[in-house]
XYZ file of C-alpha atoms in Angstrom:
280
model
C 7.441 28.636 29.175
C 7.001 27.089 32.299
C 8.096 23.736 33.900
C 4.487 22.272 33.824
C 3.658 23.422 30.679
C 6.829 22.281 28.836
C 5.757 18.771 30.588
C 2.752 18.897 28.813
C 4.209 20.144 25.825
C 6.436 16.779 25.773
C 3.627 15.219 26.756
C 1.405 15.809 23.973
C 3.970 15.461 21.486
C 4.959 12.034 22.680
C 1.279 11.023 22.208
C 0.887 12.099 19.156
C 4.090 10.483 18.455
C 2.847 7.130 19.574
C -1.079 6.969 17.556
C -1.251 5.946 14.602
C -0.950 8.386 11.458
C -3.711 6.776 10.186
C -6.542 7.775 12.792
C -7.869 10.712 11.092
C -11.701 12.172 10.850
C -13.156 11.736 7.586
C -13.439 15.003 5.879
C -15.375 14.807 2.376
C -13.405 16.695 -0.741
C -16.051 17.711 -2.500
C -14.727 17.924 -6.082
C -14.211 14.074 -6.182
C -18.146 13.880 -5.994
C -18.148 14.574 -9.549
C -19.064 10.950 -11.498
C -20.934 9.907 -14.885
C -23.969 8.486 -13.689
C -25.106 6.324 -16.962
C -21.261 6.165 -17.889
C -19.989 2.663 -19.554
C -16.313 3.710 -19.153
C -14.660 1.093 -17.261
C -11.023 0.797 -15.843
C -8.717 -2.180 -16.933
C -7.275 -3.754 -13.726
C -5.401 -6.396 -15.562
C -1.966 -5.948 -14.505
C -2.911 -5.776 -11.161
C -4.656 -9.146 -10.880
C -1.526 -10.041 -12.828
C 0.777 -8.605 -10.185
C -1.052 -10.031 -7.722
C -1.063 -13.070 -8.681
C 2.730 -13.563 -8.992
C 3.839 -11.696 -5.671
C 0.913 -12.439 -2.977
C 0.400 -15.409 -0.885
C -1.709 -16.784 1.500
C 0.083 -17.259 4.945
C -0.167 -19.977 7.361
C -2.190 -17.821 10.000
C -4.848 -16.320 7.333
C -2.869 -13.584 6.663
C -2.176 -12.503 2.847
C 1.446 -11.430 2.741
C 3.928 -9.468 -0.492
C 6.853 -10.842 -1.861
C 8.180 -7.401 -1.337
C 11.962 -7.933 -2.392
C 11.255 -10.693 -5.084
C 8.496 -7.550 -6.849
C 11.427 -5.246 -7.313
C 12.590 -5.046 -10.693
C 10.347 -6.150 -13.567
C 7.190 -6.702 -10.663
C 7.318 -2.963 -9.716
C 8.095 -1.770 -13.368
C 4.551 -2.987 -14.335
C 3.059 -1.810 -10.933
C 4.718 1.851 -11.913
C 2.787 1.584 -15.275
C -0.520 0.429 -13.945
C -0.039 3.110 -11.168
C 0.783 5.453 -13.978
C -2.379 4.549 -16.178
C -4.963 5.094 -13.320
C -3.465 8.510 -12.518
C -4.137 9.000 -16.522
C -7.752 7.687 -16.069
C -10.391 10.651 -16.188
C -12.508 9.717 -12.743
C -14.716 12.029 -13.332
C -16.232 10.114 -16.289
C -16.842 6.513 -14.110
C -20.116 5.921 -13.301
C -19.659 5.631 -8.886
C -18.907 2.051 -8.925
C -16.220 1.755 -10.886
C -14.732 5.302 -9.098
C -14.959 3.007 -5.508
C -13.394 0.275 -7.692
C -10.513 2.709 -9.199
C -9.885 4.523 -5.528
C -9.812 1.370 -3.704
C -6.958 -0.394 -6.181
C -5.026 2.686 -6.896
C -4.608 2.729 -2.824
C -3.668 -0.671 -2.728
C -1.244 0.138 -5.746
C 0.580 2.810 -4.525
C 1.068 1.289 -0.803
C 2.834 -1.789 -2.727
C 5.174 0.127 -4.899
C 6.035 2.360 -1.565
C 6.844 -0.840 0.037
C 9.040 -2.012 -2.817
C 10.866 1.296 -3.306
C 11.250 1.769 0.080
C 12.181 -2.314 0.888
C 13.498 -3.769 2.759
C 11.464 -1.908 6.057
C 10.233 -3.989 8.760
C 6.984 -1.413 8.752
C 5.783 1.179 6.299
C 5.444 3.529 8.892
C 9.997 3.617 8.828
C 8.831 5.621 5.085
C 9.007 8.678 7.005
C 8.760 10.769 4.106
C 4.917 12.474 5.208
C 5.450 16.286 5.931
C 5.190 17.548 9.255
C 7.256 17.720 12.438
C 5.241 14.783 14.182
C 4.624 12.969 11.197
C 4.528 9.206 10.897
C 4.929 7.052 7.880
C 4.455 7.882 3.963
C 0.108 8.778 4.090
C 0.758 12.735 4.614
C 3.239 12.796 1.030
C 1.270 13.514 -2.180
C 2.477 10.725 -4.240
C -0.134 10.908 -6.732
C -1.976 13.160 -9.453
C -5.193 12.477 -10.671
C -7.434 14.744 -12.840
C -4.799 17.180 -12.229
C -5.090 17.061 -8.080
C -1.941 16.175 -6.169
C -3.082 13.397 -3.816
C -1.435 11.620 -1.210
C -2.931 8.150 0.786
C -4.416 9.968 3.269
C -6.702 12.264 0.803
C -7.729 9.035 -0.608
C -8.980 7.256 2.344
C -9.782 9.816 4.327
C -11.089 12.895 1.950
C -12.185 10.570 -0.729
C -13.760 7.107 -0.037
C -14.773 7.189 3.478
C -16.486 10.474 3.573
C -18.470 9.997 -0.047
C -19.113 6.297 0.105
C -20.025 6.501 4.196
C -19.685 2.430 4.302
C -17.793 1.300 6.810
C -16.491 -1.667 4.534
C -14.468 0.534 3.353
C -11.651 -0.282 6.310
C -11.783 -4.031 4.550
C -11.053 -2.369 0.912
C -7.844 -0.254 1.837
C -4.392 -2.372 3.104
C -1.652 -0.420 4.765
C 1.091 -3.163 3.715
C 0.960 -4.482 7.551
C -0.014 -8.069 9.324
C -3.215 -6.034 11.556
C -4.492 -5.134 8.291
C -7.665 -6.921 6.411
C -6.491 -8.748 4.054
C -5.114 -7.449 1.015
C -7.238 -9.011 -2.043
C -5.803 -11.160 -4.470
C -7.714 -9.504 -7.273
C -8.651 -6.286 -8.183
C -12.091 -5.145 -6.606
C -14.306 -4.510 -9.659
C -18.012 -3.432 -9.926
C -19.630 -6.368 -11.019
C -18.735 -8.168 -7.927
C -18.788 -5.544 -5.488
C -21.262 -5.963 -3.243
C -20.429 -9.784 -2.392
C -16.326 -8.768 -2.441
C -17.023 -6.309 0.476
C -19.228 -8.822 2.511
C -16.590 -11.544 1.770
C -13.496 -8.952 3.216
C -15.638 -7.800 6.152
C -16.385 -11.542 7.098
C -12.568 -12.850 6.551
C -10.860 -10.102 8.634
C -14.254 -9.762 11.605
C -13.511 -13.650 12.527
C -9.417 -13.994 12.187
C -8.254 -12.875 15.482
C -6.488 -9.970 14.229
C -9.961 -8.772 14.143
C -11.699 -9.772 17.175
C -10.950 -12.548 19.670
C -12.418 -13.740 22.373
C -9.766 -14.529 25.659
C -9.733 -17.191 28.035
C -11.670 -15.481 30.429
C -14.328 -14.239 28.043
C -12.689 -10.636 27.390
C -13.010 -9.299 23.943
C -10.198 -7.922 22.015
C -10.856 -6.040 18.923
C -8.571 -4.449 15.920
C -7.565 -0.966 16.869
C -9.608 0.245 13.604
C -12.281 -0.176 15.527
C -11.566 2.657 17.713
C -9.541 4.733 15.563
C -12.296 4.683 13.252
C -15.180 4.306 15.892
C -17.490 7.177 13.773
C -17.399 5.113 10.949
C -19.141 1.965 13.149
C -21.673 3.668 15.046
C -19.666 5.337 17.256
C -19.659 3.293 20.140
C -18.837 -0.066 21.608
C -22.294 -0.786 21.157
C -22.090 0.357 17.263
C -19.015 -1.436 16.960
C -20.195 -5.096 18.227
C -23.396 -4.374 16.063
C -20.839 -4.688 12.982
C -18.776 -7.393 14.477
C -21.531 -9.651 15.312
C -23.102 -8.784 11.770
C -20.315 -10.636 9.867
C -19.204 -12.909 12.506
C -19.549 -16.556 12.267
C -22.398 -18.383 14.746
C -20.338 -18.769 17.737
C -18.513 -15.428 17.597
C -21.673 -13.135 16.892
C -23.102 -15.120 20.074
C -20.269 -14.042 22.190
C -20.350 -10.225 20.686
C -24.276 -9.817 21.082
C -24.352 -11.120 25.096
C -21.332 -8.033 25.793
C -21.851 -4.334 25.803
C -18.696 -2.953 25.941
C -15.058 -3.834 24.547
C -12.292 -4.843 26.721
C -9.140 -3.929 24.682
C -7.934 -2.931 21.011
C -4.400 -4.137 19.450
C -2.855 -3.738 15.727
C 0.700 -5.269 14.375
C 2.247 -2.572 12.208
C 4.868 -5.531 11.455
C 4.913 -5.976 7.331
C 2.943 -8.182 5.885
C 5.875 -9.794 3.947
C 5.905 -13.119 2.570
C 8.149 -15.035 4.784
C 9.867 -16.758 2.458
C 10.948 -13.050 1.198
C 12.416 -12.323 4.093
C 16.964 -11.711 4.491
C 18.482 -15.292 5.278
């Protein structure tokens, strides 16, 4: 091999290196389009609002953080069980709803117990456990079986609900156990509610400043999701401060609608730990 192409060889594998695992093109699996139509079946989220309600917290700064350390023990022995039950569930018999309902929680789910296995980690991207010499984080590792398919995090986002559903609330559903994240809920996203849940996480995250902000000297500053994700929201600045501006309070959608481009993207991978969880 020669010098310039082992420079680009490093090259390219220090970039990859460096993105986020998490960036990938939604690719629909076709088998989880299978769903009861007229189906009454319903999944009980119970111990997850019940889990929830003992180990999350609203921070300071808007941010909904996990007790991560005080979960482990009889907290993550009922998370393994309600993980445990949904992998039991038969999805194919849920009407579509309650299958967007199911996916999104048993996401959620599993990224929580990861944390609390894998705690304490400053970042779920140290669970280096996803296959793969470049690699990053725990979404590549099939941690999961449902209807008798090995799934991992990444089939679930990316194979499963973004690609069938083709909503771009979606990226307000899903929480990746970090501070840039939208919020994780505080109760279990259910079908009767839906609708007004994913309107209500689209507006909280589009106008903290994790989401977008506005600088000093009128820049504007989006979450990287934005452009990782770009397909999903139009595909272009332009598609992007459509959404933005859509779910934005007054002041904010003013700002978004009289620009035509973004200026900049950020995202903290830090943990979304409650702080008062956190080593002395």
């Amino acid at each position: 091999m020669s010098t310039s192409s082992r420079r680009a060889a490093i090259t390219g594998a220090a970039a990859l290196l460096a993105s986020p695992a998490v960036a990938l093109r939604a690719e629909g699996w076709i088998r989880w389009q299978r769903h009861t139509a007229a189906s009454r079946a319903s999944v009980d989220h119970g111990a997850w609002d019940s889990f929830l309600a003992h180990h999350l917290h609203r921070g300071a700064d808007g941010v909904n953080r996990l007790a991560y350390g005080a979960a482990k023990g009889a907290g993550a022995a009922a998370l393994a069980d309600y993980v445990r039950m949904l992998e039991h569930t038969d999805v194919d018999a849920l009407d579509r709803a309650e299958q967007f309902c199911f996916w999104g929680n048993l996401y959620n789910a599993r990224t929580v117990l990861l944390m609390i296995e894998h705690w304490p980690v400053s970042s779920i991207r140290e669970i280096a456990i996803s296959p793969g010499l470049f690699s990053i984080g725990p979404w590549g590792r099939k941690l999961m079986r449902v209807n008798g398919e090995a799934l991992s995090l990444d089939d679930v986002e990316h194979r499963i609900l973004r690609p069938l559903w083709s909503d771009p609330r979606v990226h307000y559903v899903v929480n990746c156990a970090s501070i840039g994240c939208p919020n994780l809920k505080p109760t279990a996203w259910r079908p009767a509610t839906l609708e007004g849940d994913l309107d209500a996480a689209a507006r909280d995250f589009v106008n903290h400043p994790r989401g977008v902000a506005v600088q000093p000297d009128g820049r504007i500053v989006v979450s990287s999701i934005y452009r990782w994700f770009r397909e999903d929201f139009g595909d272009s600045d332009a598609g992007v401060l459509a959404h933005l501006a859509h779910y934005a309070e007054p002041r904010l959608a003013g700002a978004l609608r009289s620009r035509n481009r973004i200026d900049d993207h950020r995202y903290d991978w830090a943990a979304n730990v409650w702080t008062h969880d956190l080593p002395a």
